[in-house]
Tab-separated table of N, CA, C and O in Angstrom:
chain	number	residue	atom	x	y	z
A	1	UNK	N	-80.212	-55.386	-81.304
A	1	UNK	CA	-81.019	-55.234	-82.487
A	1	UNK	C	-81.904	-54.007	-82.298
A	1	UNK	O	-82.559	-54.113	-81.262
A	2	UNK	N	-82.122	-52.937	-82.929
A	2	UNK	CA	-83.106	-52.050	-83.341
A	2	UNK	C	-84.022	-52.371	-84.042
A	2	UNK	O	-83.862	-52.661	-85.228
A	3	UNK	N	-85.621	-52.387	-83.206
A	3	UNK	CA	-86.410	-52.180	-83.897
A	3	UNK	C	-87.112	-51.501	-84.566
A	3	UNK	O	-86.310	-50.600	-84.811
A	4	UNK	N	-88.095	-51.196	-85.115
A	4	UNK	CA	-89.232	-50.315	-85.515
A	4	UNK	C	-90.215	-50.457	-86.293
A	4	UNK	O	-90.224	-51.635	-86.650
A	5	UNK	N	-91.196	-49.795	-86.830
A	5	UNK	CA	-92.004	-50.065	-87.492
A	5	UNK	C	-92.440	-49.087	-88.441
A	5	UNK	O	-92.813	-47.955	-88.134
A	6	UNK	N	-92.388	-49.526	-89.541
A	6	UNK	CA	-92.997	-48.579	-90.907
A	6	UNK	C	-94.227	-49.028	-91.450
A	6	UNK	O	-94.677	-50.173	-91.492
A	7	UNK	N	-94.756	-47.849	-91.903
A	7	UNK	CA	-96.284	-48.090	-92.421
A	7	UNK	C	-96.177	-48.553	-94.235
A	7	UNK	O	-95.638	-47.799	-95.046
A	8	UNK	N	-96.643	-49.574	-94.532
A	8	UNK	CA	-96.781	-49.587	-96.216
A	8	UNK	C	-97.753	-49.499	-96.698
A	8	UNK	O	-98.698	-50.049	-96.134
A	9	UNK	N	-98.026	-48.666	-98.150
A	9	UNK	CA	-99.465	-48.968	-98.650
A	9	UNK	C	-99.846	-49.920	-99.548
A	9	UNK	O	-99.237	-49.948	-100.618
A	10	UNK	N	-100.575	-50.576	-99.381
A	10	UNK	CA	-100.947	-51.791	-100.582
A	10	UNK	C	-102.607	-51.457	-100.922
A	10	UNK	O	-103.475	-50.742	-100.421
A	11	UNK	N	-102.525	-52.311	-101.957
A	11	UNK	CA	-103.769	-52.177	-102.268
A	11	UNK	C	-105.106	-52.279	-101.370
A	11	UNK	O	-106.102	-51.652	-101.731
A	12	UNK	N	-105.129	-53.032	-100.255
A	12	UNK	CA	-105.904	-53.113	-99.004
A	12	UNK	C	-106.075	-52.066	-97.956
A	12	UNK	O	-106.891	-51.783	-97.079
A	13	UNK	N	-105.277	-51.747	-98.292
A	13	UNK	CA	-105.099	-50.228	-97.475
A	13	UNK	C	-103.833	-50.242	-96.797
A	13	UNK	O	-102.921	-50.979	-97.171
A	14	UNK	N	-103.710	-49.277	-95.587
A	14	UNK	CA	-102.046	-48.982	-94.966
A	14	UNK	C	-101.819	-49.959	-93.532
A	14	UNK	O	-102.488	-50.010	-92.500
A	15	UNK	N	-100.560	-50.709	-93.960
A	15	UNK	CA	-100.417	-51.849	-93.205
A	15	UNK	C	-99.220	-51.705	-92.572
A	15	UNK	O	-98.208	-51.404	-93.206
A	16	UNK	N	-99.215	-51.974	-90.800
A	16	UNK	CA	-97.673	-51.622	-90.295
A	16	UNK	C	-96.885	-52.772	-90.340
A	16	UNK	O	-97.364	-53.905	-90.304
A	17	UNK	N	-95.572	-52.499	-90.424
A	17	UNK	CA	-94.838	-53.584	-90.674
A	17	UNK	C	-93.316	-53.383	-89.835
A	17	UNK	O	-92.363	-52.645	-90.087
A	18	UNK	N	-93.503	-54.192	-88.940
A	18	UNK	CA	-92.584	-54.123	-87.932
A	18	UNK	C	-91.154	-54.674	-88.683
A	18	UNK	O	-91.029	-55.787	-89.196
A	19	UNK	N	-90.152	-53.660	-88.620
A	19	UNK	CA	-88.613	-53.834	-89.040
A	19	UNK	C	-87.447	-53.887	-88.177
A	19	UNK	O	-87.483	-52.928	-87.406
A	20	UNK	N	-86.783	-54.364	-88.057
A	20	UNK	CA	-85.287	-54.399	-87.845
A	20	UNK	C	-84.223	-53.491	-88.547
A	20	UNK	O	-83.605	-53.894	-89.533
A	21	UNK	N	-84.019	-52.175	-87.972
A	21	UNK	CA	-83.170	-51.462	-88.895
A	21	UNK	C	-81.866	-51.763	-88.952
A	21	UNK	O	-81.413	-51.377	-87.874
A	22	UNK	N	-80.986	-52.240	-89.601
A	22	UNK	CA	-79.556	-52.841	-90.185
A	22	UNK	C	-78.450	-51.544	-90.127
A	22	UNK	O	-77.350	-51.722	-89.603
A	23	UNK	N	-78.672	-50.770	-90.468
A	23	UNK	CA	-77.635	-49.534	-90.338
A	23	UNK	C	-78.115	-48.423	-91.162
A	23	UNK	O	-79.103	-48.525	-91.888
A	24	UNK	N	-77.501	-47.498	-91.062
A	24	UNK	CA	-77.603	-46.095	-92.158
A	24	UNK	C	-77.627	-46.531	-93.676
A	24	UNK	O	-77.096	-47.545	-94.129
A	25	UNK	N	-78.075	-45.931	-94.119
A	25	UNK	CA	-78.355	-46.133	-95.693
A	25	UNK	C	-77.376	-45.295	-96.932
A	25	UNK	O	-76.410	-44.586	-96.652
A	26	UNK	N	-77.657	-45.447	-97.720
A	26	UNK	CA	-76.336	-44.666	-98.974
A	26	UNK	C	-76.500	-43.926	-98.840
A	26	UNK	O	-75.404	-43.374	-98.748
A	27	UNK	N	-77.710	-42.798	-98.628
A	27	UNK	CA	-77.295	-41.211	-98.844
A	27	UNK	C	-77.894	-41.225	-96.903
A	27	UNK	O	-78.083	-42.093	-96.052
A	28	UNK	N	-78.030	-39.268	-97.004
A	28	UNK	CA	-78.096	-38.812	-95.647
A	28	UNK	C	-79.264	-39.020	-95.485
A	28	UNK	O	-79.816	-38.945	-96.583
A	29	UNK	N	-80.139	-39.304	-94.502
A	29	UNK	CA	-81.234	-39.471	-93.960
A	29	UNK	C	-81.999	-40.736	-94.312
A	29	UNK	O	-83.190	-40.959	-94.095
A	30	UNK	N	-80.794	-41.798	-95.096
A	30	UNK	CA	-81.811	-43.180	-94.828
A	30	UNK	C	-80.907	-43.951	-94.546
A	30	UNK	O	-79.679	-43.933	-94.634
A	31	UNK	N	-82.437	-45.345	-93.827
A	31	UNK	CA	-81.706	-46.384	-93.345
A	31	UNK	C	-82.152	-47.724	-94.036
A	31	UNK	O	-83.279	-47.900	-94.498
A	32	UNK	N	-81.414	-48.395	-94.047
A	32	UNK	CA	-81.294	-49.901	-94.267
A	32	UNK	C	-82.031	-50.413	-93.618
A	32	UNK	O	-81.507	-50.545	-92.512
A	33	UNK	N	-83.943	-51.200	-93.640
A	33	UNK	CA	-84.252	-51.830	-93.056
A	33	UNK	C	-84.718	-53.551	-93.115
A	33	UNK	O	-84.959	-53.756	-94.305
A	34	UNK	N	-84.864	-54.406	-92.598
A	34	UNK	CA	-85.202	-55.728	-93.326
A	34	UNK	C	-86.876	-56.095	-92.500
A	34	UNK	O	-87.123	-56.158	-91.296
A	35	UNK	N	-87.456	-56.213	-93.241
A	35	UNK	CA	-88.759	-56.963	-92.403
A	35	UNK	C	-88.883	-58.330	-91.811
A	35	UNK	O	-88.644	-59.383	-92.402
A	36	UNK	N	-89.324	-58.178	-90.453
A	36	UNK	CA	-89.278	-59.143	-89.719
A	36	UNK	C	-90.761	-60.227	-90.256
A	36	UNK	O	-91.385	-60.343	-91.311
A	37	UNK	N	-90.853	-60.879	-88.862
A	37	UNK	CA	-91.718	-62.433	-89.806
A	37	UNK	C	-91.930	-62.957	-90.979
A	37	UNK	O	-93.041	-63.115	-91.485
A	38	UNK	N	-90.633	-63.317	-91.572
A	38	UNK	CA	-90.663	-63.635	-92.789
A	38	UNK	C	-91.622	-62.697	-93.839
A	38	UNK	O	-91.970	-63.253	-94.881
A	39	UNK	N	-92.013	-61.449	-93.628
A	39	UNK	CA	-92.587	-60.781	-94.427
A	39	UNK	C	-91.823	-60.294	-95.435
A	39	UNK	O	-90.747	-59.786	-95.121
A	40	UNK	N	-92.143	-60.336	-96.587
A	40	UNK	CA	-91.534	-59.551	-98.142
A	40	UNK	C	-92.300	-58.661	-98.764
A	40	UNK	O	-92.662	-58.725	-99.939
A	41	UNK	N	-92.678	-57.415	-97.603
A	41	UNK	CA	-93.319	-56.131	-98.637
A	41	UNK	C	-92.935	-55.103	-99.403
A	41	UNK	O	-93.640	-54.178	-99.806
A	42	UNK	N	-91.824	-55.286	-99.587
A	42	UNK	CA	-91.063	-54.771	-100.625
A	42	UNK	C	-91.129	-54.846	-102.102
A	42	UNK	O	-90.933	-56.032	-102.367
A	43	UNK	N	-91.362	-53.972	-103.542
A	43	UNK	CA	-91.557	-54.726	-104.293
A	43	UNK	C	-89.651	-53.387	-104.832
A	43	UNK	O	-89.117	-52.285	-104.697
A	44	UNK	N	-89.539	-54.864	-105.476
A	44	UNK	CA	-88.292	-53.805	-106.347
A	44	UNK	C	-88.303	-54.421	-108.026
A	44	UNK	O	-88.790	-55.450	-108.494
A	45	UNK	N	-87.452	-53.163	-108.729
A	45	UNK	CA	-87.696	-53.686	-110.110
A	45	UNK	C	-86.582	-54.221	-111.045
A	45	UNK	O	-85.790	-53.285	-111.149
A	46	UNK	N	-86.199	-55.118	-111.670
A	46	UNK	CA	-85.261	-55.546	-111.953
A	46	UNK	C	-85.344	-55.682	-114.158
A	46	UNK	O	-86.116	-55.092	-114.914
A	47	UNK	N	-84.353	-56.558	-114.459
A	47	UNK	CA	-84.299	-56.807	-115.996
A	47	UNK	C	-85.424	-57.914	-115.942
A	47	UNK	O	-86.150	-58.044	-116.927
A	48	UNK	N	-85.553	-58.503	-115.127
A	48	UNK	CA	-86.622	-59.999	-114.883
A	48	UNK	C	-87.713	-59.476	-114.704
A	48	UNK	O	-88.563	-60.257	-115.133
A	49	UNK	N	-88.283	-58.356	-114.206
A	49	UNK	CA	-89.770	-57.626	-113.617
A	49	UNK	C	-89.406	-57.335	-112.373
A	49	UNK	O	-88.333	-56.962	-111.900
A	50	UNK	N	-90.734	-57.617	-111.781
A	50	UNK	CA	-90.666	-57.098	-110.240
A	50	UNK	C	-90.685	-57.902	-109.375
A	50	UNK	O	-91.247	-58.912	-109.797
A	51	UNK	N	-90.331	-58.020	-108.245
A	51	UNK	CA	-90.029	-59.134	-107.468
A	51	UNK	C	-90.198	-58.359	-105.910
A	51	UNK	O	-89.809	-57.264	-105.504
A	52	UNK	N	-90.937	-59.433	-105.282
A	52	UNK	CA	-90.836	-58.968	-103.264
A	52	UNK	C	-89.673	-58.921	-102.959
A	52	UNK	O	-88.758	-59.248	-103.714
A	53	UNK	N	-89.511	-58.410	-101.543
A	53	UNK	CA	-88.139	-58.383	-101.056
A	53	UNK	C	-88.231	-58.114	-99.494
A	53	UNK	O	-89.333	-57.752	-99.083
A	54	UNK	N	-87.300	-58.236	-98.669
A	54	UNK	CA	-87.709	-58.390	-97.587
A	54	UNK	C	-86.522	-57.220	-97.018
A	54	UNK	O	-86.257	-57.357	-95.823
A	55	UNK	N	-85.946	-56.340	-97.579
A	55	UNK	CA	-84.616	-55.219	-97.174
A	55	UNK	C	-85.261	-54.383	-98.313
A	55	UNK	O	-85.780	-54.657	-99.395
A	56	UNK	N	-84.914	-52.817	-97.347
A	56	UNK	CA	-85.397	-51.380	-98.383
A	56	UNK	C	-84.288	-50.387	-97.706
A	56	UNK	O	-83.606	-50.714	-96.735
A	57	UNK	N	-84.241	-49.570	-98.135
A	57	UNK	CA	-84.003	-48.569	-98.276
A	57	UNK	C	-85.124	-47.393	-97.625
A	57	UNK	O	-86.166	-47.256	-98.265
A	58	UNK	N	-85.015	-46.903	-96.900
A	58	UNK	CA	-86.330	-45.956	-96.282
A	58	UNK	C	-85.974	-44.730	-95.556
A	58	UNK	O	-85.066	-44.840	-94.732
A	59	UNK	N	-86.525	-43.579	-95.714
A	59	UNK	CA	-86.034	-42.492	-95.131
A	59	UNK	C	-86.321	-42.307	-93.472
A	59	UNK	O	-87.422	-42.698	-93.084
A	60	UNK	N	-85.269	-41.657	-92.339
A	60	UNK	CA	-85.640	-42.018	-91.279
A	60	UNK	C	-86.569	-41.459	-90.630
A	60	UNK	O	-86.692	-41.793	-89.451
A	61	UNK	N	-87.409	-40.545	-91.143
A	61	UNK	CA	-88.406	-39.664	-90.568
A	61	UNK	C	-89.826	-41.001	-90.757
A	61	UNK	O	-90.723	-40.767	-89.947
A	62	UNK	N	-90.068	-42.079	-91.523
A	62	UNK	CA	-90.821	-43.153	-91.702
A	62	UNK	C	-90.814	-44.227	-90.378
A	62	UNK	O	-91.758	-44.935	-90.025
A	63	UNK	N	-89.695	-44.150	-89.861
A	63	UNK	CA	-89.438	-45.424	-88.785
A	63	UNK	C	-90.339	-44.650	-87.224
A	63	UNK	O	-90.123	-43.551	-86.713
A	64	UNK	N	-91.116	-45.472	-86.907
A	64	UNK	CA	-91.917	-45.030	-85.757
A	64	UNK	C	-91.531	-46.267	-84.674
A	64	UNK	O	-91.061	-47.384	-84.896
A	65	UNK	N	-91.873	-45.692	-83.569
A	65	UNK	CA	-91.956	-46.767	-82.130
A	65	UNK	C	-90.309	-47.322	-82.550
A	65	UNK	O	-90.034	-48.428	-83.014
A	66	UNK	N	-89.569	-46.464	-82.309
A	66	UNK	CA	-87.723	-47.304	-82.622
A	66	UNK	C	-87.391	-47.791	-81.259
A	66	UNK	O	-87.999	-47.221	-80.352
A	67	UNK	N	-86.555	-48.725	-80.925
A	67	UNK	CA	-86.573	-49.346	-79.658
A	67	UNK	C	-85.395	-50.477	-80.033
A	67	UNK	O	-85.271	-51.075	-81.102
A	68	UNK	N	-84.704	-50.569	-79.025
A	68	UNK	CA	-83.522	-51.168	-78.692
A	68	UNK	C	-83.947	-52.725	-78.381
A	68	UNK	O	-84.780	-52.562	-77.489
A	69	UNK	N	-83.855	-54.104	-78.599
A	69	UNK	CA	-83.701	-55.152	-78.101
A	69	UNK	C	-82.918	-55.906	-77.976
A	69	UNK	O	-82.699	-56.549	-79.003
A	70	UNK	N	-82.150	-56.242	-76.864
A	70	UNK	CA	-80.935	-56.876	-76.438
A	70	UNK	C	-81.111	-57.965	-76.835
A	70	UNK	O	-82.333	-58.106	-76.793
A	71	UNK	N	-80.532	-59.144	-77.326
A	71	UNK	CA	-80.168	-60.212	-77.690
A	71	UNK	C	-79.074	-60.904	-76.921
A	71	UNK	O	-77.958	-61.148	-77.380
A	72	UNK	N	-79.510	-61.209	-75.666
A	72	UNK	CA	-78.953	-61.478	-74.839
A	72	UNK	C	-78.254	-63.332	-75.206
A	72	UNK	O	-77.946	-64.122	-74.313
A	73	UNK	N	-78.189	-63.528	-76.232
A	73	UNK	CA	-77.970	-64.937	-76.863
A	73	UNK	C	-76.631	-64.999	-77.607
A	73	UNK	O	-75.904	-65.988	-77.692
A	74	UNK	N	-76.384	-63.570	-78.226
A	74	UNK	CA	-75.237	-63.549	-79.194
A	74	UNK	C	-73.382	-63.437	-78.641
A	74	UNK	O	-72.944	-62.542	-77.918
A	75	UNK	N	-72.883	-64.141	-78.993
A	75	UNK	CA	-71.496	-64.472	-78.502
A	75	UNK	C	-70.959	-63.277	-78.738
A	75	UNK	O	-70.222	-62.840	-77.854
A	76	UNK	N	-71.139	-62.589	-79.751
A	76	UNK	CA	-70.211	-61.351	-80.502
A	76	UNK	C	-71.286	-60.211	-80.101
A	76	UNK	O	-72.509	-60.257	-79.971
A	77	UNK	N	-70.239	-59.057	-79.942
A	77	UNK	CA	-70.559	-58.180	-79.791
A	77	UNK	C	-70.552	-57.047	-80.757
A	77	UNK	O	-69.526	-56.437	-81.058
A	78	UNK	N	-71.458	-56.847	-81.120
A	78	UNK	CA	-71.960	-56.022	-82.028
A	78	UNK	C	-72.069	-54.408	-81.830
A	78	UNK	O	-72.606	-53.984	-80.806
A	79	UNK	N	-71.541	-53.479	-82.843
A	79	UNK	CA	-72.057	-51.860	-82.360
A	79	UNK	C	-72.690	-51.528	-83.611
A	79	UNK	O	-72.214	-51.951	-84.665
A	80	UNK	N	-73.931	-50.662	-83.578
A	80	UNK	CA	-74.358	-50.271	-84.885
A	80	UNK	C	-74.701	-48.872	-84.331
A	80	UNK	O	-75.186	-48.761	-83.205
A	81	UNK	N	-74.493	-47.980	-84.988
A	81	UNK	CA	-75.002	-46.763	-84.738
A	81	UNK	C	-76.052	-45.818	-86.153
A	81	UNK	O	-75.717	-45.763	-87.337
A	82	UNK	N	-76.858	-45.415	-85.761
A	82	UNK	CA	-78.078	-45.089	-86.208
A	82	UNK	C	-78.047	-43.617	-86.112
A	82	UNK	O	-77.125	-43.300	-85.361
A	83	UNK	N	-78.526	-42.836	-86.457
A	83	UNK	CA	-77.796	-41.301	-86.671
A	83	UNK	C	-79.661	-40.842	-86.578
A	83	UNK	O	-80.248	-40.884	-87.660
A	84	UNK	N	-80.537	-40.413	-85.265
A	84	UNK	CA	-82.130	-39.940	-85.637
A	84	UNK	C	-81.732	-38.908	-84.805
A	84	UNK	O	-81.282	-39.029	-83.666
A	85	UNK	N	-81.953	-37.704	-85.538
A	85	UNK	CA	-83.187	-35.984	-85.236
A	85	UNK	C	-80.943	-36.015	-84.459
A	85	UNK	O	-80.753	-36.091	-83.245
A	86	UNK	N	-80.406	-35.983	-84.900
A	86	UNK	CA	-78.897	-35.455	-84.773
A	86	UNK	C	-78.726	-35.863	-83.451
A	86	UNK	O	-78.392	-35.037	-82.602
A	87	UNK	N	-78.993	-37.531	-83.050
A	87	UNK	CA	-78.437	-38.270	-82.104
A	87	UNK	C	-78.342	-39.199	-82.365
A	87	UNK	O	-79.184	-39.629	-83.154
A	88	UNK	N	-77.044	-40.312	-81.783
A	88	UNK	CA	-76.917	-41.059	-82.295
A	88	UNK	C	-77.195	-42.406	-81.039
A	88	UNK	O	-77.040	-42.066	-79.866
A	89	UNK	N	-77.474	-43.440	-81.241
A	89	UNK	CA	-78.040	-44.418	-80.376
A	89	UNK	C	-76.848	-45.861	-80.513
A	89	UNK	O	-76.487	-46.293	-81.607
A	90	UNK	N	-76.493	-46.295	-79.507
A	90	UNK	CA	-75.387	-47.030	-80.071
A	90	UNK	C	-75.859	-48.268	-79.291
A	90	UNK	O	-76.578	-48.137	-78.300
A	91	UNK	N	-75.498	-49.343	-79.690
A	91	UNK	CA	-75.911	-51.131	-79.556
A	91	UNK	C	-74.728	-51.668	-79.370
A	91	UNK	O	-73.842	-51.542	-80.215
A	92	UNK	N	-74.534	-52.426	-78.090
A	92	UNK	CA	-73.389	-52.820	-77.703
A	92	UNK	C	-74.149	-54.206	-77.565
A	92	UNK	O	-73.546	-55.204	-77.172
């Protein structure tokens, strides 16, 4: 699992919010991230209004303190590769 952490602003002021990045994102330079502890600081907008969410979309120059954590629990073996500053980091 890759971690990291992005800063959000809310009305309280700027709050870090530790993520799990999921993979590369639709265009070049973003990634897919989901927030960890059940946090939903995400707001997105839909036909219904607006709604939290706990997965964004975020550019990778935003992700700070990135760091690898083994999951030494999982049966399957997993590779995700992450593409930062034109290297790529791979998770076995």
């Amino acid at each position: 699992m890759i971690k990291a952490e992005i800063t959000v602003s809310t009305c309280y002021g700027i709050v870090p919010i530790p993520v799990e990045v999921m993979g590369s994102g639709p265009r070049p330079g973003t990634a897919w991230v989901r927030a960890l502890n059940g946090l939903e600081p995400f707001c997105k907008f839909s036909h219904g209004g607006p709604t939290q969410d706990s997965t964004a979309v975020v550019l990778v120059p935003q992700l700070r303190d990135v760091h690898i954590e083994a999951d030494l629990d999982c049966e399957e073996m997993e590779i995700c590769v992450l593409q930062l500053d034109m290297q790529s980091v791979e998770v076995i």
